[in-house]
PDB file of C-alpha atoms and ligand atoms in Angstrom:
ATOM      1  CA  MET A 158      13.495  21.391   2.610  1.00  0.00           C
ATOM      2  CA  ASP A 159      13.044  21.780   6.374  1.00  0.00           C
ATOM      3  CA  ASN A 160      13.562  18.485   8.222  1.00  0.00           C
ATOM      4  CA  ASN A 161      10.756  19.333  10.665  1.00  0.00           C
ATOM      5  CA  GLN A 162       8.172  19.288   7.888  1.00  0.00           C
ATOM      6  CA  PRO A 163       5.740  16.331   7.773  1.00  0.00           C
ATOM      7  CA  ILE A 164       6.021  13.108   5.804  1.00  0.00           C
ATOM      8  CA  GLY A 165       3.216  12.906   3.226  1.00  0.00           C
ATOM      9  CA  ILE A 166       1.515   9.581   2.538  1.00  0.00           C
ATOM     10  CA  PHE A 167      -1.199   8.812   0.005  1.00  0.00           C
ATOM     11  CA  ASP A 168      -3.260   5.857  -1.128  1.00  0.00           C
ATOM     12  CA  SER A 169      -6.366   5.301  -3.224  1.00  0.00           C
ATOM     13  CA  GLY A 170      -8.188   4.987   0.093  1.00  0.00           C
ATOM     14  CA  ILE A 171      -7.833   3.693   3.610  1.00  0.00           C
ATOM     15  CA  GLY A 172      -5.561   0.696   2.874  1.00  0.00           C
ATOM     16  CA  GLY A 173      -2.326   2.683   3.025  1.00  0.00           C
ATOM     17  CA  THR A 174      -2.978   3.278   6.721  1.00  0.00           C
ATOM     18  CA  SER A 175      -1.413  -0.201   7.094  1.00  0.00           C
ATOM     19  CA  ILE A 176       1.816   1.394   5.808  1.00  0.00           C
ATOM     20  CA  TRP A 177       1.269   4.575   7.828  1.00  0.00           C
ATOM     21  CA  LYS A 178       1.103   2.454  11.017  1.00  0.00           C
ATOM     22  CA  GLU A 179       4.523   0.925  10.285  1.00  0.00           C
ATOM     23  CA  ILE A 180       6.013   4.368   9.567  1.00  0.00           C
ATOM     24  CA  HIS A 181       4.452   5.890  12.670  1.00  0.00           C
ATOM     25  CA  ASN A 182       5.778   3.013  14.825  1.00  0.00           C
ATOM     26  CA  LEU A 183       9.298   3.147  13.418  1.00  0.00           C
ATOM     27  CA  LEU A 184       9.530   6.950  13.302  1.00  0.00           C
ATOM     28  CA  PRO A 185       7.413   8.180  16.217  1.00  0.00           C
ATOM     29  CA  ASN A 186       9.047  11.643  16.188  1.00  0.00           C
ATOM     30  CA  GLU A 187       7.887  12.455  12.670  1.00  0.00           C
ATOM     31  CA  LYS A 188       4.742  14.387  11.791  1.00  0.00           C
ATOM     32  CA  THR A 189       2.629  12.630   9.148  1.00  0.00           C
ATOM     33  CA  ILE A 190      -0.133  13.719   6.797  1.00  0.00           C
ATOM     34  CA  TYR A 191      -2.187  10.967   5.151  1.00  0.00           C
ATOM     35  CA  LEU A 192      -4.442  11.423   2.103  1.00  0.00           C
ATOM     36  CA  ALA A 193      -7.124   8.815   1.470  1.00  0.00           C
ATOM     37  CA  ASP A 194      -8.345   9.326  -2.091  1.00  0.00           C
ATOM     38  CA  SER A 195     -11.349   7.102  -1.372  1.00  0.00           C
ATOM     39  CA  LYS A 196     -13.548   9.054  -3.801  1.00  0.00           C
ATOM     40  CA  ASN A 197     -11.455   7.638  -6.653  1.00  0.00           C
ATOM     41  CA  ALA A 198     -10.948   4.120  -5.257  1.00  0.00           C
ATOM     42  CA  PRO A 199     -10.277   1.598  -6.566  1.00  0.00           C
ATOM     43  CA  TYR A 200      -7.255   2.636  -8.641  1.00  0.00           C
ATOM     44  CA  GLY A 201      -6.713  -1.007  -9.596  1.00  0.00           C
ATOM     45  CA  GLN A 202      -9.000  -0.956 -12.626  1.00  0.00           C
ATOM     46  CA  LYS A 203      -7.984   2.475 -13.921  1.00  0.00           C
ATOM     47  CA  SER A 204      -5.655   3.143 -16.850  1.00  0.00           C
ATOM     48  CA  LYS A 205      -2.010   4.022 -16.284  1.00  0.00           C
ATOM     49  CA  ARG A 206      -2.760   7.551 -17.480  1.00  0.00           C
ATOM     50  CA  GLU A 207      -5.553   7.984 -14.944  1.00  0.00           C
ATOM     51  CA  ILE A 208      -3.395   6.585 -12.129  1.00  0.00           C
ATOM     52  CA  ILE A 209      -0.586   9.023 -13.006  1.00  0.00           C
ATOM     53  CA  GLY A 210      -3.092  11.930 -13.006  1.00  0.00           C
ATOM     54  CA  LEU A 211      -4.477  10.976  -9.588  1.00  0.00           C
ATOM     55  CA  SER A 212      -0.985  10.474  -8.157  1.00  0.00           C
ATOM     56  CA  ILE A 213       0.038  13.964  -9.363  1.00  0.00           C
ATOM     57  CA  LYS A 214      -3.095  15.478  -7.806  1.00  0.00           C
ATOM     58  CA  ASN A 215      -2.332  13.816  -4.453  1.00  0.00           C
ATOM     59  CA  THR A 216       1.338  14.782  -4.578  1.00  0.00           C
ATOM     60  CA  ASP A 217       0.521  18.432  -5.377  1.00  0.00           C
ATOM     61  CA  LEU A 218      -1.731  18.638  -2.323  1.00  0.00           C
ATOM     62  CA  LEU A 219       0.845  17.043  -0.013  1.00  0.00           C
ATOM     63  CA  LEU A 220       3.525  19.420  -1.302  1.00  0.00           C
ATOM     64  CA  GLU A 221       1.184  22.401  -0.764  1.00  0.00           C
ATOM     65  CA  MET A 222       0.902  21.148   2.818  1.00  0.00           C
ATOM     66  CA  GLY A 223       4.696  21.340   3.059  1.00  0.00           C
ATOM     67  CA  CYS A 224       5.662  17.646   3.048  1.00  0.00           C
ATOM     68  CA  LYS A 225       9.387  16.855   2.908  1.00  0.00           C
ATOM     69  CA  LEU A 226       9.054  13.331   1.474  1.00  0.00           C
ATOM     70  CA  ILE A 227       6.177  11.436  -0.140  1.00  0.00           C
ATOM     71  CA  VAL A 228       5.286   7.809   0.517  1.00  0.00           C
ATOM     72  CA  VAL A 229       3.155   6.283  -2.216  1.00  0.00           C
ATOM     73  CA  ALA A 230       1.370   3.797   0.054  1.00  0.00           C
ATOM     74  CA  CYS A 231      -0.297   2.081  -2.877  1.00  0.00           C
ATOM     75  CA  ASN A 232       1.166  -0.718  -4.995  1.00  0.00           C
ATOM     76  CA  THR A 233      -1.029   0.243  -7.944  1.00  0.00           C
ATOM     77  CA  ALA A 234       0.133   3.881  -7.925  1.00  0.00           C
ATOM     78  CA  THR A 235       3.759   2.879  -7.351  1.00  0.00           C
ATOM     79  CA  THR A 236       3.923   0.335 -10.152  1.00  0.00           C
ATOM     80  CA  ASN A 237       2.133   2.649 -12.606  1.00  0.00           C
ATOM     81  CA  ALA A 238       3.265   6.153 -11.698  1.00  0.00           C
ATOM     82  CA  ILE A 239       6.365   6.387  -9.505  1.00  0.00           C
ATOM     83  CA  ARG A 240       8.754   6.855 -12.409  1.00  0.00           C
ATOM     84  CA  GLU A 241       6.688   9.790 -13.695  1.00  0.00           C
ATOM     85  CA  LEU A 242       6.444  11.289 -10.177  1.00  0.00           C
ATOM     86  CA  ARG A 243      10.209  11.085  -9.701  1.00  0.00           C
ATOM     87  CA  GLU A 244      10.753  12.764 -13.075  1.00  0.00           C
ATOM     88  CA  LYS A 245       8.312  15.584 -12.294  1.00  0.00           C
ATOM     89  CA  TYR A 246       9.222  16.478  -8.691  1.00  0.00           C
ATOM     90  CA  GLU A 247      12.428  16.985  -6.740  1.00  0.00           C
ATOM     91  CA  VAL A 248      11.103  15.679  -3.430  1.00  0.00           C
ATOM     92  CA  PRO A 249      12.065  12.047  -2.632  1.00  0.00           C
ATOM     93  CA  PHE A 250       9.403   9.378  -3.180  1.00  0.00           C
ATOM     94  CA  ILE A 251       9.181   6.026  -1.423  1.00  0.00           C
ATOM     95  CA  GLY A 252       7.030   3.454  -3.173  1.00  0.00           C
ATOM     96  CA  ILE A 253       5.558   0.110  -2.260  1.00  0.00           C
ATOM     97  CA  GLU A 254       5.896  -2.964  -4.428  1.00  0.00           C
ATOM     98  CA  PRO A 255       4.880  -6.574  -3.816  1.00  0.00           C
ATOM     99  CA  ALA A 256       7.559  -8.297  -1.699  1.00  0.00           C
ATOM    100  CA  LEU A 257       8.382 -11.066  -4.179  1.00  0.00           C
ATOM    101  CA  LYS A 258      12.086 -11.134  -3.356  1.00  0.00           C
ATOM    102  CA  PRO A 259      11.903 -12.433   0.241  1.00  0.00           C
ATOM    103  CA  ALA A 260       9.184 -14.904  -0.766  1.00  0.00           C
ATOM    104  CA  VAL A 261      11.284 -16.324  -3.607  1.00  0.00           C
ATOM    105  CA  ALA A 262      14.392 -16.422  -1.403  1.00  0.00           C
ATOM    106  CA  ASN A 263      12.659 -18.483   1.298  1.00  0.00           C
ATOM    107  CA  SER A 264      10.190 -20.610  -0.639  1.00  0.00           C
ATOM    108  CA  LYS A 265      10.838 -24.359  -0.448  1.00  0.00           C
ATOM    109  CA  THR A 266       8.365 -25.306  -3.166  1.00  0.00           C
ATOM    110  CA  GLN A 267       9.491 -22.405  -5.401  1.00  0.00           C
ATOM    111  CA  ILE A 268       5.801 -21.798  -5.997  1.00  0.00           C
ATOM    112  CA  ILE A 269       4.527 -18.547  -4.550  1.00  0.00           C
ATOM    113  CA  GLY A 270       1.181 -16.813  -4.725  1.00  0.00           C
ATOM    114  CA  ILE A 271       0.530 -13.132  -5.186  1.00  0.00           C
ATOM    115  CA  LEU A 272      -2.753 -11.362  -4.545  1.00  0.00           C
ATOM    116  CA  ALA A 273      -2.836  -7.824  -5.974  1.00  0.00           C
ATOM    117  CA  THR A 274      -4.901  -5.466  -8.092  1.00  0.00           C
ATOM    118  CA  GLN A 275      -5.206  -5.783 -11.842  1.00  0.00           C
ATOM    119  CA  GLY A 276      -3.311  -2.490 -12.221  1.00  0.00           C
ATOM    120  CA  THR A 277      -0.333  -3.854 -10.315  1.00  0.00           C
ATOM    121  CA  LEU A 278      -0.235  -7.285 -11.969  1.00  0.00           C
ATOM    122  CA  ASN A 279      -0.506  -5.749 -15.457  1.00  0.00           C
ATOM    123  CA  SER A 280       2.121  -3.072 -14.852  1.00  0.00           C
ATOM    124  CA  GLU A 281       5.439  -3.006 -16.671  1.00  0.00           C
ATOM    125  CA  LEU A 282       7.321  -2.590 -13.383  1.00  0.00           C
ATOM    126  CA  PHE A 283       5.769  -5.702 -11.838  1.00  0.00           C
ATOM    127  CA  ASN A 284       6.337  -7.769 -14.964  1.00  0.00           C
ATOM    128  CA  LYS A 285       9.977  -6.701 -15.135  1.00  0.00           C
ATOM    129  CA  THR A 286      10.380  -7.841 -11.534  1.00  0.00           C
ATOM    130  CA  THR A 287       8.855 -11.254 -12.173  1.00  0.00           C
ATOM    131  CA  GLU A 288      11.295 -11.767 -15.055  1.00  0.00           C
ATOM    132  CA  MET A 289      14.078 -11.801 -12.465  1.00  0.00           C
ATOM    133  CA  PHE A 290      12.468 -14.831 -10.830  1.00  0.00           C
ATOM    134  CA  ARG A 291      12.102 -17.111 -13.856  1.00  0.00           C
ATOM    135  CA  ASN A 292      12.870 -20.257 -11.848  1.00  0.00           C
ATOM    136  CA  THR A 293       9.965 -19.677  -9.483  1.00  0.00           C
ATOM    137  CA  LYS A 294       6.366 -20.330 -10.394  1.00  0.00           C
ATOM    138  CA  ILE A 295       4.358 -17.236  -9.475  1.00  0.00           C
ATOM    139  CA  VAL A 296       0.628 -17.841  -9.160  1.00  0.00           C
ATOM    140  CA  GLU A 297      -1.025 -14.463  -9.798  1.00  0.00           C
ATOM    141  CA  GLN A 298      -4.509 -13.631  -8.606  1.00  0.00           C
ATOM    142  CA  VAL A 299      -6.382 -10.338  -8.982  1.00  0.00           C
ATOM    143  CA  GLY A 300      -8.270  -9.490  -5.795  1.00  0.00           C
ATOM    144  CA  HIS A 301     -11.421  -8.341  -7.622  1.00  0.00           C
ATOM    145  CA  GLY A 302     -13.825  -6.652  -5.224  1.00  0.00           C
ATOM    146  CA  LEU A 303     -11.674  -6.795  -2.074  1.00  0.00           C
ATOM    147  CA  VAL A 304     -10.727  -3.094  -2.014  1.00  0.00           C
ATOM    148  CA  GLN A 305     -14.343  -2.005  -2.563  1.00  0.00           C
ATOM    149  CA  LEU A 306     -15.540  -4.134   0.362  1.00  0.00           C
ATOM    150  CA  ILE A 307     -12.853  -2.668   2.652  1.00  0.00           C
ATOM    151  CA  GLU A 308     -13.615   0.892   1.491  1.00  0.00           C
ATOM    152  CA  ASN A 309     -17.336   0.356   2.129  1.00  0.00           C
ATOM    153  CA  GLY A 310     -16.721  -0.889   5.649  1.00  0.00           C
ATOM    154  CA  ASN A 311     -17.629  -4.491   4.759  1.00  0.00           C
ATOM    155  CA  MET A 312     -14.312  -6.030   5.658  1.00  0.00           C
ATOM    156  CA  ASN A 313     -15.817  -8.807   7.756  1.00  0.00           C
ATOM    157  CA  SER A 314     -18.784  -9.627   5.544  1.00  0.00           C
ATOM    158  CA  PRO A 315     -19.807 -13.060   4.200  1.00  0.00           C
ATOM    159  CA  GLU A 316     -19.069 -11.672   0.716  1.00  0.00           C
ATOM    160  CA  MET A 317     -15.455 -11.046   1.775  1.00  0.00           C
ATOM    161  CA  THR A 318     -15.130 -14.608   3.084  1.00  0.00           C
ATOM    162  CA  ARG A 319     -16.588 -15.957  -0.163  1.00  0.00           C
ATOM    163  CA  LEU A 320     -14.221 -13.930  -2.357  1.00  0.00           C
ATOM    164  CA  LEU A 321     -11.150 -14.824  -0.288  1.00  0.00           C
ATOM    165  CA  HIS A 322     -12.009 -18.517  -0.499  1.00  0.00           C
ATOM    166  CA  SER A 323     -12.410 -18.326  -4.258  1.00  0.00           C
ATOM    167  CA  TYR A 324      -9.002 -16.613  -4.654  1.00  0.00           C
ATOM    168  CA  LEU A 325      -6.991 -18.608  -2.127  1.00  0.00           C
ATOM    169  CA  ILE A 326      -8.172 -22.205  -2.599  1.00  0.00           C
ATOM    170  CA  PRO A 327      -6.645 -22.486  -6.118  1.00  0.00           C
ATOM    171  CA  MET A 328      -3.355 -21.158  -4.724  1.00  0.00           C
ATOM    172  CA  ILE A 329      -3.361 -23.756  -1.957  1.00  0.00           C
ATOM    173  CA  GLU A 330      -4.065 -26.419  -4.576  1.00  0.00           C
ATOM    174  CA  ALA A 331      -1.144 -25.099  -6.630  1.00  0.00           C
ATOM    175  CA  ASP A 332       1.105 -25.830  -3.612  1.00  0.00           C
ATOM    176  CA  ILE A 333       2.282 -22.300  -2.795  1.00  0.00           C
ATOM    177  CA  ASP A 334       4.219 -21.918   0.450  1.00  0.00           C
ATOM    178  CA  TYR A 335       4.315 -18.085   0.426  1.00  0.00           C
ATOM    179  CA  LEU A 336       1.482 -15.671  -0.212  1.00  0.00           C
ATOM    180  CA  VAL A 337       2.571 -12.129  -1.094  1.00  0.00           C
ATOM    181  CA  LEU A 338       0.041  -9.393  -0.362  1.00  0.00           C
ATOM    182  CA  GLY A 339       0.544  -6.928  -3.204  1.00  0.00           C
ATOM    183  CA  CYS A 340      -1.978  -4.285  -2.158  1.00  0.00           C
ATOM    184  CA  SER A 341      -1.774  -2.035   0.887  1.00  0.00           C
ATOM    185  CA  HIS A 342      -5.438  -2.707   1.711  1.00  0.00           C
ATOM    186  CA  TYR A 343      -4.879  -6.442   2.153  1.00  0.00           C
ATOM    187  CA  PRO A 344      -2.924  -6.529   5.462  1.00  0.00           C
ATOM    188  CA  TYR A 345      -6.290  -5.761   7.090  1.00  0.00           C
ATOM    189  CA  LEU A 346      -7.491  -9.122   5.770  1.00  0.00           C
ATOM    190  CA  ILE A 347      -4.684 -11.167   7.352  1.00  0.00           C
ATOM    191  CA  PRO A 348      -6.846 -12.629  10.180  1.00  0.00           C
ATOM    192  CA  GLN A 349      -9.373 -13.881   7.619  1.00  0.00           C
ATOM    193  CA  ILE A 350      -6.689 -15.097   5.217  1.00  0.00           C
ATOM    194  CA  LYS A 351      -5.095 -17.053   8.069  1.00  0.00           C
ATOM    195  CA  ASN A 352      -8.409 -18.794   8.685  1.00  0.00           C
ATOM    196  CA  ILE A 353      -8.323 -20.117   5.138  1.00  0.00           C
ATOM    197  CA  LEU A 354      -4.637 -20.904   4.544  1.00  0.00           C
ATOM    198  CA  PRO A 355      -2.981 -23.987   6.052  1.00  0.00           C
ATOM    199  CA  GLN A 356      -0.435 -23.025   8.693  1.00  0.00           C
ATOM    200  CA  HIS A 357       2.668 -23.786   6.637  1.00  0.00           C
ATOM    201  CA  ILE A 358       1.870 -21.011   4.117  1.00  0.00           C
ATOM    202  CA  GLN A 359       3.596 -17.773   5.130  1.00  0.00           C
ATOM    203  CA  ILE A 360       2.047 -14.392   4.432  1.00  0.00           C
ATOM    204  CA  ILE A 361       4.296 -11.489   3.438  1.00  0.00           C
ATOM    205  CA  ASP A 362       3.497  -7.811   3.056  1.00  0.00           C
ATOM    206  CA  SER A 363       5.758  -4.848   2.415  1.00  0.00           C
ATOM    207  CA  GLY A 364       4.771  -2.434   5.206  1.00  0.00           C
ATOM    208  CA  ARG A 365       7.806  -2.833   7.428  1.00  0.00           C
ATOM    209  CA  ALA A 366      10.222  -2.646   4.483  1.00  0.00           C
ATOM    210  CA  VAL A 367       8.621   0.622   3.326  1.00  0.00           C
ATOM    211  CA  ALA A 368       8.973   2.128   6.810  1.00  0.00           C
ATOM    212  CA  LYS A 369      12.659   1.137   6.928  1.00  0.00           C
ATOM    213  CA  GLN A 370      13.294   2.602   3.489  1.00  0.00           C
ATOM    214  CA  THR A 371      11.544   5.820   4.578  1.00  0.00           C
ATOM    215  CA  GLN A 372      13.841   6.003   7.608  1.00  0.00           C
ATOM    216  CA  ARG A 373      16.932   5.422   5.456  1.00  0.00           C
ATOM    217  CA  ILE A 374      16.057   8.066   2.869  1.00  0.00           C
ATOM    218  CA  LEU A 375      15.168  10.591   5.558  1.00  0.00           C
ATOM    219  CA  LYS A 376      18.538  10.052   7.247  1.00  0.00           C
ATOM    220  CA  GLU A 377      20.505  10.171   3.998  1.00  0.00           C
ATOM    221  CA  GLN A 378      18.717  12.837   1.996  1.00  0.00           C
ATOM    222  CA  VAL A 379      16.249  14.927   3.975  1.00  0.00           C
ATOM    223  CA  GLY A 380      16.908  14.773   7.693  1.00  0.00           C
ATOM    224  CA  LEU A 381      14.937  13.351  10.599  1.00  0.00           C
ATOM    225  CA  SER A 382      12.757  15.717  12.587  1.00  0.00           C
ATOM    226  CA  SER A 383      14.784  17.676  15.139  1.00  0.00           C
ATOM    227  CA  THR A 384      11.702  18.868  17.055  1.00  0.00           C
ATOM    228  CA  PRO A 385       9.931  15.597  17.837  1.00  0.00           C
ATOM    229  CA  SER A 386       6.190  15.596  17.195  1.00  0.00           C
ATOM    230  CA  ASN A 387       4.052  12.537  16.579  1.00  0.00           C
ATOM    231  CA  GLU A 388       1.163  14.548  15.126  1.00  0.00           C
ATOM    232  CA  ALA A 389      -0.782  12.590  12.512  1.00  0.00           C
ATOM    233  CA  VAL A 390      -3.512  14.153  10.395  1.00  0.00           C
ATOM    234  CA  PHE A 391      -5.721  12.227   7.992  1.00  0.00           C
ATOM    235  CA  TYR A 392      -7.631  13.728   5.070  1.00  0.00           C
ATOM    236  CA  THR A 393     -10.288  11.869   3.125  1.00  0.00           C
ATOM    237  CA  ASN A 394     -12.519  12.918   0.247  1.00  0.00           C
ATOM    238  CA  SER A 395     -15.216  10.300   0.969  1.00  0.00           C
ATOM    239  CA  ASN A 396     -16.578   8.156   3.780  1.00  0.00           C
ATOM    240  CA  PRO A 397     -14.705   9.524   6.864  1.00  0.00           C
ATOM    241  CA  LYS A 398     -16.551   7.081   9.101  1.00  0.00           C
ATOM    242  CA  VAL A 399     -14.762   4.044   7.671  1.00  0.00           C
ATOM    243  CA  LEU A 400     -11.365   5.734   7.969  1.00  0.00           C
ATOM    244  CA  ARG A 401     -12.099   6.746  11.570  1.00  0.00           C
ATOM    245  CA  GLY A 402     -13.129   3.163  12.274  1.00  0.00           C
ATOM    246  CA  ILE A 403      -9.924   1.671  10.881  1.00  0.00           C
ATOM    247  CA  LEU A 404      -7.958   4.155  13.027  1.00  0.00           C
ATOM    248  CA  GLU A 405     -10.097   3.211  16.048  1.00  0.00           C
ATOM    249  CA  ASN A 406     -11.133   6.885  16.415  1.00  0.00           C
ATOM    250  CA  ARG A 407      -7.706   7.737  17.804  1.00  0.00           C
ATOM    251  CA  TYR A 408      -6.628  10.314  15.220  1.00  0.00           C
ATOM    252  CA  GLU A 409      -7.981  13.428  13.608  1.00  0.00           C
ATOM    253  CA  VAL A 410      -9.775  12.700  10.318  1.00  0.00           C
ATOM    254  CA  ILE A 411     -10.686  15.722   8.189  1.00  0.00           C
ATOM    255  CA  GLU A 412     -13.104  15.570   5.268  1.00  0.00           C
ATOM    256  CA  LYS A 413     -11.791  17.584   2.327  1.00  0.00           C
ATOM    257  CA  ASP A 414     -12.535  17.834  -1.363  1.00  0.00           C
ATOM    258  CA  PHE A 415      -9.442  16.977  -3.404  1.00  0.00           C
TER     259      PHE A 415
HETATM  260  N1  DGL B  13      -4.218   0.080  -1.949  1.00  0.00           N
HETATM  261  C1  DGL B  13      -3.863   0.035  -3.301  1.00  0.00           C
HETATM  262  C2  DGL B  13      -2.734  -0.865  -3.643  1.00  0.00           C
HETATM  263  O1  DGL B  13      -1.867  -1.049  -2.825  1.00  0.00           O
HETATM  264  C3  DGL B  13      -4.849   0.218  -4.373  1.00  0.00           C
HETATM  265  C4  DGL B  13      -6.099  -0.530  -4.361  1.00  0.00           C
HETATM  266  C5  DGL B  13      -7.012   0.037  -5.395  1.00  0.00           C
HETATM  267  O2  DGL B  13      -7.335   1.213  -5.279  1.00  0.00           O
HETATM  268  O3  DGL B  13      -7.382  -0.679  -6.324  1.00  0.00           O
HETATM  269  O4  DGL B  13      -2.666  -1.382  -4.722  1.00  0.00           O
END
């Protein structure tokens, strides 16, 4: 694989751009191609089989486009399909999982909250991880409806505020001191989440860790780009306006059927 080929990134929609931003900041010399599978969002309520099928479809397209490494910028796809992707393809995959470890390591109350999709919280991979933290109480909450509101461009709506209140207040009452964001769409909600949480509750997401892991695997296994280019191309199969908006109209967004 040529080290000047692009990094491929996919998500069920626009949320994984939160991960793309971290990768683009840490590795500004790398070309990136991002696929927003918004037509099929949300993945969170789909079966494992469906999520594997969609992840294969996205990977095939990124490989056709010549990507040298694939970032699965979706917790739901990672926790349900990354093992199958790694078995099927030779290209390296970087996944994203809820950052429970740093939250558990730093929590004083040993009660932490996690907000994620149903697909992630029900997955075998996530449940295996929580078994490692038996001495910590993990308050799980499915973020029903949040991804749809973000995908529809209603991130700052009264409905969003209402849903966030209904999910976060019980966690505050349970005395969490860390909130783990287990979905790549949710970092866009941090300003609103901060308005609801008391100041002592820390918010953790996995974006930076994924970018660092991408850098490490590129160095060790694939090679960093030797002809620096910060080109970034975004493909979406639905609603390009919302994706352009989240990227502040600074990057090329192409509508494509996939
Ligand atoms: N952004 C995704 C995640 O990190 C998936 C959300 C969804 O499609 O349900 O889980």
